[in-house]
Amino acid sequence: MEKVINTTGRRKSAIARLYLKDGKGNIIVNGIEMEKFFPEARFQYIVKQPLNLLEVADKFDIKINLQGGG
């Protein structure tokens, strides 16, 4: 059975649910590839920065569901 780690983050009225599993570095945000959800390179860099720092950017697949915020 594949192990999936999930967690939830909240700030004001926004909720983010994150699911992490072994994979090839795919990041999906609200069902859309990260490159399409964040078309600007600086936002992609911010998302990937912790993964690159830990040298695990190509070892996990991440699915993120965002609701709320502004």
Short mmCIF file of C-alpha atoms in Angstrom, two decimals:
data_model
loop_
_atom_site.label_atom_id
_atom_site.label_comp_id
_atom_site.label_asym_id
_atom_site.label_seq_id
_atom_site.Cartn_x
_atom_site.Cartn_y
_atom_site.Cartn_z
CA MET A 1 0.00 0.00 0.00
CA GLU A 2 1.27 3.43 -0.98
CA LYS A 3 1.86 5.77 1.94
CA VAL A 4 0.33 9.25 1.60
CA ILE A 5 1.07 11.99 4.11
CA ASN A 6 -1.61 14.65 4.42
CA THR A 7 -1.81 17.84 6.41
CA THR A 8 -3.94 20.96 6.63
CA GLY A 9 -2.93 24.59 6.99
CA ARG A 10 -5.20 27.51 7.83
CA ARG A 11 -4.82 31.27 7.70
CA LYS A 12 -7.78 33.56 8.28
CA SER A 13 -10.49 32.18 5.95
CA ALA A 14 -8.12 30.17 3.71
CA ILE A 15 -7.59 26.42 4.03
CA ALA A 16 -4.88 24.42 2.25
CA ARG A 17 -4.89 20.62 2.21
CA LEU A 18 -1.65 18.98 1.09
CA TYR A 19 -1.09 15.35 0.11
CA LEU A 20 2.50 14.12 -0.27
CA LYS A 21 3.57 10.75 -1.68
CA ASP A 22 6.59 9.17 -3.35
CA GLY A 23 6.79 10.22 -6.97
CA LYS A 24 8.66 12.17 -9.62
CA GLY A 25 8.19 15.79 -8.56
CA ASN A 26 4.72 16.53 -9.93
CA ILE A 27 2.88 19.33 -8.14
CA ILE A 28 -0.88 19.71 -8.70
CA VAL A 29 -2.80 22.71 -7.31
CA ASN A 30 -6.62 22.48 -7.36
CA GLY A 31 -6.42 19.85 -10.10
CA ILE A 32 -4.15 21.98 -12.32
CA GLU A 33 -0.43 21.52 -12.95
CA MET A 34 1.56 24.01 -10.90
CA GLU A 35 3.09 25.60 -14.03
CA LYS A 36 -0.39 26.50 -15.28
CA PHE A 37 -1.76 27.50 -11.86
CA PHE A 38 1.30 29.74 -11.23
CA PRO A 39 2.42 30.87 -14.72
CA GLU A 40 5.03 33.29 -13.33
CA ALA A 41 8.42 31.71 -12.67
CA ARG A 42 8.88 33.55 -9.37
CA PHE A 43 5.82 31.86 -7.85
CA GLN A 44 6.99 28.45 -9.08
CA TYR A 45 10.36 29.17 -7.48
CA ILE A 46 8.71 30.03 -4.16
CA VAL A 47 6.68 26.80 -4.19
CA LYS A 48 9.71 24.64 -5.03
CA GLN A 49 12.24 26.45 -2.83
CA PRO A 50 11.87 24.24 0.30
CA LEU A 51 11.97 21.07 -1.83
CA ASN A 52 15.09 22.24 -3.68
CA LEU A 53 16.78 23.23 -0.41
CA LEU A 54 16.24 19.70 0.93
CA GLU A 55 17.17 18.19 -2.45
CA VAL A 56 13.89 16.23 -2.69
CA ALA A 57 12.14 18.15 -5.50
CA ASP A 58 12.11 15.11 -7.79
CA LYS A 59 11.29 12.51 -5.13
CA PHE A 60 7.71 13.38 -4.19
CA ASP A 61 4.41 14.13 -5.88
CA ILE A 62 2.35 16.83 -4.17
CA LYS A 63 -1.36 17.52 -4.52
CA ILE A 64 -2.70 20.72 -2.96
CA ASN A 65 -6.32 21.77 -2.55
CA LEU A 66 -6.78 25.47 -1.74
CA GLN A 67 -10.03 27.10 -0.63
CA GLY A 68 -10.77 30.64 0.41
CA GLY A 69 -8.33 33.46 0.90
CA GLY A 70 -8.11 36.47 -1.30
#
